[in-house]
Structures are given as C-alpha cells and as structure tokens.
Tab-separated table of C-alpha atoms and ligand atoms in Angstrom:
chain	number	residue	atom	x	y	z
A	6	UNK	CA	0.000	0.000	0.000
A	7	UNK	CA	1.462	3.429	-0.901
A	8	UNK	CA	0.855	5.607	2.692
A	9	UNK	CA	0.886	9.207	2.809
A	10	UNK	CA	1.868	10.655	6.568
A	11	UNK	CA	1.076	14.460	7.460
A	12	UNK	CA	2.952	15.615	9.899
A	13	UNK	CA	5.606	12.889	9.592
A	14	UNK	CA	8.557	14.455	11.777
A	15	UNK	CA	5.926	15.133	15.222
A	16	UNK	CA	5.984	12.618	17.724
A	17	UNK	CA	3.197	10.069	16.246
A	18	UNK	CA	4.244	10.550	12.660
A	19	UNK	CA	8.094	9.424	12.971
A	20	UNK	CA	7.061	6.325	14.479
A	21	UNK	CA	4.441	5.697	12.385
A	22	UNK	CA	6.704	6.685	9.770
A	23	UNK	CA	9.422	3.803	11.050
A	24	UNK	CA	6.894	1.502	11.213
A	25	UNK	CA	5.832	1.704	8.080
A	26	UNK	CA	9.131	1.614	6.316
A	27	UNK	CA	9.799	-1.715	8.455
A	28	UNK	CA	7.412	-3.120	6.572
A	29	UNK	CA	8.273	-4.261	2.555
A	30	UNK	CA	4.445	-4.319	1.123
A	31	UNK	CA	4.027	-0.443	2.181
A	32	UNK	CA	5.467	2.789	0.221
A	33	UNK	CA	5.865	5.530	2.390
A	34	UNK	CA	5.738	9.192	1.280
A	35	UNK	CA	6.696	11.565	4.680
A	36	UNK	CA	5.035	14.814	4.452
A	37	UNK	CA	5.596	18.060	6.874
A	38	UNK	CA	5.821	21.416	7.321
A	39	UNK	CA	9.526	21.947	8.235
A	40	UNK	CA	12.623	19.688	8.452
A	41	UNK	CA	12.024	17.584	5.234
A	42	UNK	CA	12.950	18.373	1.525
A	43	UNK	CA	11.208	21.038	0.149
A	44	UNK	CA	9.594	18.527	-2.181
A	45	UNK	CA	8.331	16.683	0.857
A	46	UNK	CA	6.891	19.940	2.413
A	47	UNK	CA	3.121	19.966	2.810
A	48	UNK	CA	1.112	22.600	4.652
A	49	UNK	CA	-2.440	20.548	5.273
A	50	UNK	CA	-3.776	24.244	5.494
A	51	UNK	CA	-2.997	25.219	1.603
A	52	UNK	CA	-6.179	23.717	0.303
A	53	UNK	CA	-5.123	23.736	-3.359
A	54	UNK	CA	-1.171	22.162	-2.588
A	55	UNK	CA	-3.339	19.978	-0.517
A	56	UNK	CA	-5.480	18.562	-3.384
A	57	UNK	CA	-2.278	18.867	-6.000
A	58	UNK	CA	0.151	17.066	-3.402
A	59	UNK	CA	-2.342	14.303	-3.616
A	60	UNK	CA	-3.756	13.972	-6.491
A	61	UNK	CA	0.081	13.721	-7.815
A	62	UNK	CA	1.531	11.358	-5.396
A	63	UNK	CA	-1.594	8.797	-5.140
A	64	UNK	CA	-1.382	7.508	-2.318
A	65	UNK	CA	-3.888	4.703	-1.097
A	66	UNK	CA	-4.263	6.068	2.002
A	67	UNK	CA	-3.316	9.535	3.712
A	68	UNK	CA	-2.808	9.163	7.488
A	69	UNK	CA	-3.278	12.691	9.695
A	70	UNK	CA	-1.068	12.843	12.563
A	71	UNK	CA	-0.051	17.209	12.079
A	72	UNK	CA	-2.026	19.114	14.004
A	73	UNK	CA	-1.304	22.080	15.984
A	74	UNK	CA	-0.925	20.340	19.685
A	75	UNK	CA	-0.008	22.869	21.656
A	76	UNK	CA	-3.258	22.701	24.289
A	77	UNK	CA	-2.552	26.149	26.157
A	78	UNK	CA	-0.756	27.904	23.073
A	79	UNK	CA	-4.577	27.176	21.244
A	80	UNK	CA	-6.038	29.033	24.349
A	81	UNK	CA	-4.263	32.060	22.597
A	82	UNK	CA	-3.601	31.407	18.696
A	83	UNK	CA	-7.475	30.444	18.270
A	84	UNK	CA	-7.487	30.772	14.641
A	85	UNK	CA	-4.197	28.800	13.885
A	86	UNK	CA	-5.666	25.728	16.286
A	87	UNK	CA	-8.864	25.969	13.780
A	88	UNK	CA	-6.917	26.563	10.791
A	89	UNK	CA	-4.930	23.108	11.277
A	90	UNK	CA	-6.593	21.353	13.393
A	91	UNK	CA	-10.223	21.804	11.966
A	92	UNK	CA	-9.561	23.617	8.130
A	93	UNK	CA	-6.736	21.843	7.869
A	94	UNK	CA	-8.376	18.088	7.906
A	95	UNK	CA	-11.450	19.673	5.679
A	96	UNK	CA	-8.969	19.787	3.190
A	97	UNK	CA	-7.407	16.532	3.428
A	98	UNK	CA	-10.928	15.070	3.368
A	99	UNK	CA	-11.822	16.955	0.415
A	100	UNK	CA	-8.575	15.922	-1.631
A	101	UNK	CA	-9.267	12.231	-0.102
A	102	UNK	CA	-12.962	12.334	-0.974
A	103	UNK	CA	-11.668	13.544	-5.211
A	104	UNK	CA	-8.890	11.447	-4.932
A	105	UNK	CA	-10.689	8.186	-3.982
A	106	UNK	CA	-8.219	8.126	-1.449
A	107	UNK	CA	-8.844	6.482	2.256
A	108	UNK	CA	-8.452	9.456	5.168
A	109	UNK	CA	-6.797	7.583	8.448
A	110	UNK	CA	-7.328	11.071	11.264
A	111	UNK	CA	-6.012	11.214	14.740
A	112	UNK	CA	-7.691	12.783	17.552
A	113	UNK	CA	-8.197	12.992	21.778
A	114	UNK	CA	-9.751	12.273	24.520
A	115	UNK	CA	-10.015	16.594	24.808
A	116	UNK	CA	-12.830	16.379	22.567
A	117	UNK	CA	-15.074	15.336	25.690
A	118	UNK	CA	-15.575	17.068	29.687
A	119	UNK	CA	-13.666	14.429	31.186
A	120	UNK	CA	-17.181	13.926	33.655
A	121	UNK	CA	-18.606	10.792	32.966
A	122	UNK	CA	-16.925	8.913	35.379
A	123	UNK	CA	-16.416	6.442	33.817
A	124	UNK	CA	-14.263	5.511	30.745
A	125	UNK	CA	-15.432	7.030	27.214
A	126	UNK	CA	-16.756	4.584	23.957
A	127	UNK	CA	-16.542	6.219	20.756
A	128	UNK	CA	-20.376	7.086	20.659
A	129	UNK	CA	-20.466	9.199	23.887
A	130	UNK	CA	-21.508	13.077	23.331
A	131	UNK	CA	-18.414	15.134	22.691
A	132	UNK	CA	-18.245	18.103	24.818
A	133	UNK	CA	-14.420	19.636	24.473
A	134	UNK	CA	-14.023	22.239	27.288
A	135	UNK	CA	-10.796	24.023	25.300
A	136	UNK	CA	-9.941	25.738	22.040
A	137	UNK	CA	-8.402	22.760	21.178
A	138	UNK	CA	-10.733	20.555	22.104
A	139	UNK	CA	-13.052	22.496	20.069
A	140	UNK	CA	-10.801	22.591	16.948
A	141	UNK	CA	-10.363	19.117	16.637
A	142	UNK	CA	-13.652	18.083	17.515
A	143	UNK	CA	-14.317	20.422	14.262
A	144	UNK	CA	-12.314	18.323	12.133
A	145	UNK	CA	-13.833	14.921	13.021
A	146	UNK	CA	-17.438	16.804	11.951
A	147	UNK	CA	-15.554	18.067	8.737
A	148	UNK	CA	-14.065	14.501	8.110
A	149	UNK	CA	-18.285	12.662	9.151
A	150	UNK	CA	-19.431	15.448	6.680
A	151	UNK	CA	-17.480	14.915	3.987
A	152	UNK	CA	-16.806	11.341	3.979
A	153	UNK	CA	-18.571	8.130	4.020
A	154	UNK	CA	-15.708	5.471	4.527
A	155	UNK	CA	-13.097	7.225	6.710
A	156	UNK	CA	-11.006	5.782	10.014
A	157	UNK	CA	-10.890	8.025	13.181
A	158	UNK	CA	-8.742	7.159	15.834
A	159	UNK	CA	-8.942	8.669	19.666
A	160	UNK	CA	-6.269	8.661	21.643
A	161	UNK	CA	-4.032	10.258	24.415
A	162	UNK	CA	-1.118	11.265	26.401
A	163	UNK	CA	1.348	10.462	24.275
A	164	UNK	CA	4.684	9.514	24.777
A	165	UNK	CA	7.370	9.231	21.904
A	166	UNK	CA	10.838	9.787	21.642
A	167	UNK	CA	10.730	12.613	19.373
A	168	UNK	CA	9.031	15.242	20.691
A	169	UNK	CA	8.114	16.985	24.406
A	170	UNK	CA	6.319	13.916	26.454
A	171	UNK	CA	5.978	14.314	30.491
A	172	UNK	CA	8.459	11.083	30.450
A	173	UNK	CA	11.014	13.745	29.308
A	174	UNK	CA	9.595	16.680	31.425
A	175	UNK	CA	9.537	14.436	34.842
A	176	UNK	CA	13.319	13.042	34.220
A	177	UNK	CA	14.834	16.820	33.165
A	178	UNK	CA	13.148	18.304	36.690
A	179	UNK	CA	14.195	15.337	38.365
A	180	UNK	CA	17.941	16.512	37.394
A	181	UNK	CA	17.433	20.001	39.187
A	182	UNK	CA	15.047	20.094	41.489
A	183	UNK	CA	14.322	18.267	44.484
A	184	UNK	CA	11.192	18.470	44.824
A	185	UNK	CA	8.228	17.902	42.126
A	186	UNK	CA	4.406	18.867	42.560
A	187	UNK	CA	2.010	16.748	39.895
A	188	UNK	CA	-1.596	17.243	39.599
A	189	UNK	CA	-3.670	13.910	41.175
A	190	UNK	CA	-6.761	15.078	39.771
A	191	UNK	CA	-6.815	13.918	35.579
A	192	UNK	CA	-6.398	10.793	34.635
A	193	UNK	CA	-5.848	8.589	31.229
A	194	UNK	CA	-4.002	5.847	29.622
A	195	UNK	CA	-0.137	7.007	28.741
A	196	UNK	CA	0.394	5.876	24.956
A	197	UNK	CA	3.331	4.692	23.602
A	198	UNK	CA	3.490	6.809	20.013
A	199	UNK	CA	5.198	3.157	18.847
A	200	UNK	CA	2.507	1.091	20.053
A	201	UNK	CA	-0.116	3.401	18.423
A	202	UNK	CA	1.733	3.186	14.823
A	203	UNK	CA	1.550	-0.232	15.454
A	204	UNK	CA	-2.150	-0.068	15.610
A	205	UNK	CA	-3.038	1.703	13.434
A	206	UNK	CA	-1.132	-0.277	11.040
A	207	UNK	CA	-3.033	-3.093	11.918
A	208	UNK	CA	-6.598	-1.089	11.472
A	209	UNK	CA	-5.067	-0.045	8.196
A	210	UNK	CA	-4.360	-3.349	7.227
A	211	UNK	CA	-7.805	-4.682	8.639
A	212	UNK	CA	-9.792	-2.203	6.969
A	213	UNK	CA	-11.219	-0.924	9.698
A	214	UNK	CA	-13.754	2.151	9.526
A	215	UNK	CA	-15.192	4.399	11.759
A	216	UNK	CA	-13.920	6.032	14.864
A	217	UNK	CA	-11.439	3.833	17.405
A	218	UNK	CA	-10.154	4.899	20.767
A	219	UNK	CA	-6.583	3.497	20.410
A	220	UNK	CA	-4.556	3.563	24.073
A	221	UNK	CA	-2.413	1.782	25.971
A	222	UNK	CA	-4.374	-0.869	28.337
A	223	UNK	CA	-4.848	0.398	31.321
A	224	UNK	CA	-4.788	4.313	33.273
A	225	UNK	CA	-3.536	6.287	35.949
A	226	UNK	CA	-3.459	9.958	37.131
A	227	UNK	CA	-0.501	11.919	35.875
A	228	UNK	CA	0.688	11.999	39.999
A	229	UNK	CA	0.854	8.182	39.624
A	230	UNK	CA	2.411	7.915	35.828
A	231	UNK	CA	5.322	10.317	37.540
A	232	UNK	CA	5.555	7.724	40.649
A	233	UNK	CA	6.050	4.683	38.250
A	234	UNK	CA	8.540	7.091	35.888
A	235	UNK	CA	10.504	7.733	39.174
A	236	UNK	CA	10.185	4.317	40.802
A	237	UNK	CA	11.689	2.221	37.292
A	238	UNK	CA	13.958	5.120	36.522
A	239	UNK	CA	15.529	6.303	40.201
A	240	UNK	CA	16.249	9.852	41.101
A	241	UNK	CA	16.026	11.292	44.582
A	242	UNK	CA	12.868	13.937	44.655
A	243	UNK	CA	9.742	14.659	46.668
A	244	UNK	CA	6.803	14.038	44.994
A	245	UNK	CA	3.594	15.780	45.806
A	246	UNK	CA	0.212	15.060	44.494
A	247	UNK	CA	-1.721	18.812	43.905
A	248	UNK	CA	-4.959	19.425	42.275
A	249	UNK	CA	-5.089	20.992	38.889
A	250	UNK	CA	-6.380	24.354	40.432
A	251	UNK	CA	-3.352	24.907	41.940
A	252	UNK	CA	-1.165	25.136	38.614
A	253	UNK	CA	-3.963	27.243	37.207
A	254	UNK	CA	-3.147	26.543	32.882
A	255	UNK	CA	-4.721	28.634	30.545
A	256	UNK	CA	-6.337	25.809	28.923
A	257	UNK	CA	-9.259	23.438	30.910
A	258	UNK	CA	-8.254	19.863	30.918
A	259	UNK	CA	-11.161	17.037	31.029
A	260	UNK	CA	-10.396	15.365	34.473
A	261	UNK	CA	-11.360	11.538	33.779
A	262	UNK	CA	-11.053	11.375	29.787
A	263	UNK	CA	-10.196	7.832	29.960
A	264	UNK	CA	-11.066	6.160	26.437
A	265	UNK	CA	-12.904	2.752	26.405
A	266	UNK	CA	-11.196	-0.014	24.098
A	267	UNK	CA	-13.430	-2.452	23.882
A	268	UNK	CA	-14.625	-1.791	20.505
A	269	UNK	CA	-11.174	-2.059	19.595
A	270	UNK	CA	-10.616	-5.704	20.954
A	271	UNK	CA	-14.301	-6.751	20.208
A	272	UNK	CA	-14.197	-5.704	16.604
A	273	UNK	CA	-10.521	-5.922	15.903
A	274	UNK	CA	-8.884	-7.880	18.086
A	275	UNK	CA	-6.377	-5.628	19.247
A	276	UNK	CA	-5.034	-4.985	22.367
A	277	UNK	CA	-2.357	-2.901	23.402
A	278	UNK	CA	0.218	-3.693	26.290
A	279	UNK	CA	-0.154	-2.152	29.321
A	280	UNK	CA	1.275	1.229	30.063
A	281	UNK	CA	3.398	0.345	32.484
A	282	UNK	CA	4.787	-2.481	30.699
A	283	UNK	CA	5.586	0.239	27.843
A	284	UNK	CA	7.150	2.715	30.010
A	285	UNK	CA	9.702	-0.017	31.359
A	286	UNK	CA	10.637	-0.664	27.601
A	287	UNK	CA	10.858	3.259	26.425
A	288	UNK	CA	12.915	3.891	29.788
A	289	UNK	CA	15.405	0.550	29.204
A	290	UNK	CA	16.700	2.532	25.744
A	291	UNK	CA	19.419	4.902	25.220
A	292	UNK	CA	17.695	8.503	24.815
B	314	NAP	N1	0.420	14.518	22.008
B	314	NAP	C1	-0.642	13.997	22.611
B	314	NAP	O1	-0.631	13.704	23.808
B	314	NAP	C2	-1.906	13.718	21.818
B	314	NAP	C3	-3.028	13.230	22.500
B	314	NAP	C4	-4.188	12.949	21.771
B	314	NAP	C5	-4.230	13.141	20.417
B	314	NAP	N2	-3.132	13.630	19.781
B	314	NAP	C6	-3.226	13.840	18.326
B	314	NAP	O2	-2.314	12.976	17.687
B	314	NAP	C7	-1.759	13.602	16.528
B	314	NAP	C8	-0.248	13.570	16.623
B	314	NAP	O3	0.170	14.238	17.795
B	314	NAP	P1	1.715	14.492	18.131
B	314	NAP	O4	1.815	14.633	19.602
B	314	NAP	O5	2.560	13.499	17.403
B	314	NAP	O6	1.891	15.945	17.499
B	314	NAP	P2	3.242	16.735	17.192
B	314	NAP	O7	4.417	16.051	17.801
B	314	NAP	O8	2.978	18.159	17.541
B	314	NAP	O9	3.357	16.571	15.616
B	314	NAP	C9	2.518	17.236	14.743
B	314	NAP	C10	3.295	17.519	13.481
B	314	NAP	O10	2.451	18.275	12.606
B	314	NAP	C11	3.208	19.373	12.107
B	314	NAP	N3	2.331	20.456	11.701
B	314	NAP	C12	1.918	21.527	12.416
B	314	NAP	N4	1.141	22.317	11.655
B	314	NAP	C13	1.068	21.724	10.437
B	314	NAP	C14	0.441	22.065	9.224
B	314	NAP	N5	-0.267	23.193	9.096
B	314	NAP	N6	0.573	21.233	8.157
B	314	NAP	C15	1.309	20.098	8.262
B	314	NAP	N7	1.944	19.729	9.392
B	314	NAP	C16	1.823	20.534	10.461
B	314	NAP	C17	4.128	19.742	13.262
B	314	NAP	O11	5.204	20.531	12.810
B	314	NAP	P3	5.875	21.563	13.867
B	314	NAP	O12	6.371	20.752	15.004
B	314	NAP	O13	6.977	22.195	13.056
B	314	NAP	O14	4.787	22.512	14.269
B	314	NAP	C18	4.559	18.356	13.725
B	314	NAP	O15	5.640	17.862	12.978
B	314	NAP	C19	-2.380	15.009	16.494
B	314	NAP	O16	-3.509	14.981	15.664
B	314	NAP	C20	-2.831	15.245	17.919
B	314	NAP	O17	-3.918	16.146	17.974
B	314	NAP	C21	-1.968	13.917	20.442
C-alpha cells in the first residue's frame, strides 16, 4: 500500500513513519511542514497544494497525525488551532474524498468534559471544554461530513521519543530540582506513540472504519504515571500530588477522559500492552 503521513517528523508521525518503512508491502511518502525536503513539504492548510500534493503522489491512504498540539498555546492562537486542526483536515478530506483516497485522522480524549466517570466509547456526546478541544472536535465533523468510509482514531497522552512527552519533562526536573508537585486530579491511559503506529497499522491493514479509541491498556493519574517514571527510573525527589487548580493553565483539561477499548478488541482484536509495561521498555533505551 502506498501511505501518505502528514505531519511525519511530530511525535506520532516518525514512528508511524518507522513503522511503516519496516514493513516491505508499504510505500511511504513523509510529508511536513519543516525539516524535510522542500519537495516533501506539505502545509495541510494550503487547500489547493493539498489537493495537488495528492492527487500527484496517489497515495492509497493519507494518514493525519499534524495538528497544531499545543493545548494552552490554542487558548491564545485560536485561529491557527482551527486553521490546522479543523480547516486543515477539511482539506485533506476533500482531496481524499476527489482522490478516492482512504483518510486515516487522529484525535483525543479533549474532545469530551472528562465527567462521565467512567471511561469514554466512541459514541459518547463530545463536549471539548478548550480551544483545542473544540478545533479538533471540528475536524472529526468536517471529516463525518465529507466522507462516508473514513477511520478516526482517539487517543491520548502520548509519549514518543521525538518530541516533548511528560516522560522527558519528569526526568529533566528530576535533574534540578528536588522536589516535584504533579496534579492527582486527571487521569488517562499514557500511549506509547510506537505502540499506536503499530495499531493503526493493523486497522489499516484490517480495513477498519469508523472512529477507534486506540490507548495503551490500562490508566492512571498523571501523579501516579510520575511515581512509576521515578520508581523504574531512580532519582532522589519529593513528589507531591496537587490538584489541577493549583497550577492554574490557561487551557481546561477534562479530568477523567479515559477512552474505552473495547470496541477495539471486540471488533478488531487488538489490544495494546499495558502502560506500564511500555514505560519499562521506552525507559530501558538509550535517549
Ligand atoms: N500529544 C498527545 O498527547 C496527543 C493526544 C491525543 C491526540 N493527539 C493527536 O495525535 C496527533 C499527533 O500528535 P503528536 O503529539 O505526534 O503531534 P506533534 O508532535 O505536535 O506533531 C505534529 C506535526 O504536525 C506538524 N504540523 C503543524 N502544523 C502543520 C500544518 N499546518 N501542516 C502540516 N503539518 C503541520 C508539526 O510541525 P511543527 O512541530 O513544526 O509545528 C509536527 O511535525 C495530532 O492529531 C494530535 O492532535 C496527540
């Protein structure tokens, strides 16, 4: 299959990037803003490079992972978090839709309040309580509107080795500080960014359609994913469990956006290993 990646230098898309290089039977063509050849460049918010970039490279399927992901910068650049996040998959779906081409779109658990109380399925009533929350809930409702066969994949709290993940933020503060306050009060599933390309691989490969909530099994507050960081890493430091209100971010977080995969191992037998059991792995390489 030849697969198109948006985005392909973030944290998601250089896995998913790897991943699908590993693998003989795919083509990959990398696509980003920055960092790549200038041939390779593609702004998802040009509409009309959007629809020539595709329509020249034919790809059999275009997988999503740029976005602007920045949750308190969106607080502030509103129309930049709605110009990629929300414009920017309208046009993707559009090329897709005259291109014949198969959309694969990532989003998050930000897209609901975080107050069910209970974990989320993929038919629960979005209700994103930040800018961008909002702007990616707009895409999905661009990418139902426009298409009838697409794949839409939830997930969260993502951990990678390229990019800024709070594996990364917890180790550097652990270096120069001795003690570390962590909010108690949010919780969700950390997801390894190579487990995910891994998945959604396998939906791609499965034909799978529809929206998925794709996370690592199992959750925990972000106070106990820095306990677990510390405990399998070392590192002398304090750590304090605080409620969100005390760090007072400009953007609202959901406090229990845990996503439900059943649907995932009911309809596609997939499961993905436990977060814990992920962290131990990312933490035993060389960074
Ligand atoms: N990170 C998380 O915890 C998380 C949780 C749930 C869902 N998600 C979703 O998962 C996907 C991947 O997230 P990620 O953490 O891998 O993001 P990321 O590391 O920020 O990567 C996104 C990539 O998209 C690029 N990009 C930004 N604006 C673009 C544009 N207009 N056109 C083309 N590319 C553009 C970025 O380039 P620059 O770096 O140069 O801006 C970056 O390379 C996103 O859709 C995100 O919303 C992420």
């Amino acid at each position: 299959m030849r697969v198109l990646i948006t985005g392909a230098r973030g944290m998601l898309g250089s896995d998913l990037s790897l991943i699908i290089v590993g693998e003989k039977k795919h083509q990959l063509v990398e696509t980003d803003i920055a960092e790549l050849p200038e041939s390779s460049r593609l702004d998802i918010t040009w509409k009309e490079k959007v629809n020539d970039f595709i329509a020249r490279e034919k790809p059999e399927v275009v997988v999503n992972t740029a976005g602007y992901t920045d949750v308190d910068g969106c607080e502030k650049n509103v129309e930049l978090a709605f110009s990629v996040n929300s414009e920017g998959v309208k046009n993707l779906a559009l090329a897709c839709l005259k291109s014949q081409t198969f959309l694969v779109h990532l989003s998050t658990d930000y897209i609901f309040d975080g107050r069910k109380g209970m974990p989320y399925c993929e038919d629960d009533l979005p209700n994103p309580l930040s800018i961008y929350g909002r702007s990616k809930l707009q895409g999905e409702v661009y990418l139902e509107q426009i298409l009838d066969h697409y794949l839409l994949i939830r997930t969260q709290w993502l951990c990678g080795r390229r990019g800024k993940n709070f594996i990364e933020t917890i180790l550097n503060q652990v270096r120069d500080k001795k003690e570390l306050r962590v909010v108690d009060d949010q919780w969700g599933s950390p997801t390894f960014t190579r487990d995910l390309s891994w998945a959604i691989k396998e939906l791609i490969e499965k034909g799978a359609k529809g929206i998925y909530h794709v996370v690592n099994y199992g959750y925990c507050s972000w106070f106990q994913f820095a306990q677990k960081i510390l405990e399998l890493n070392g590192g002398q430091v304090d750590l304090t469990p605080i409620r969100s209100a005390e760090i007072n971010r400009p953007a609202p977080r959901p406090p229990f956006s845990v996503l439900s995969t059943e649907k995932l191992k009911k309809n596609m037998g997939i499961v993905l290993p436990a977060w814990q059991d992920s962290l131990k792995e990312y933490l035993s390489k060389e960074r």
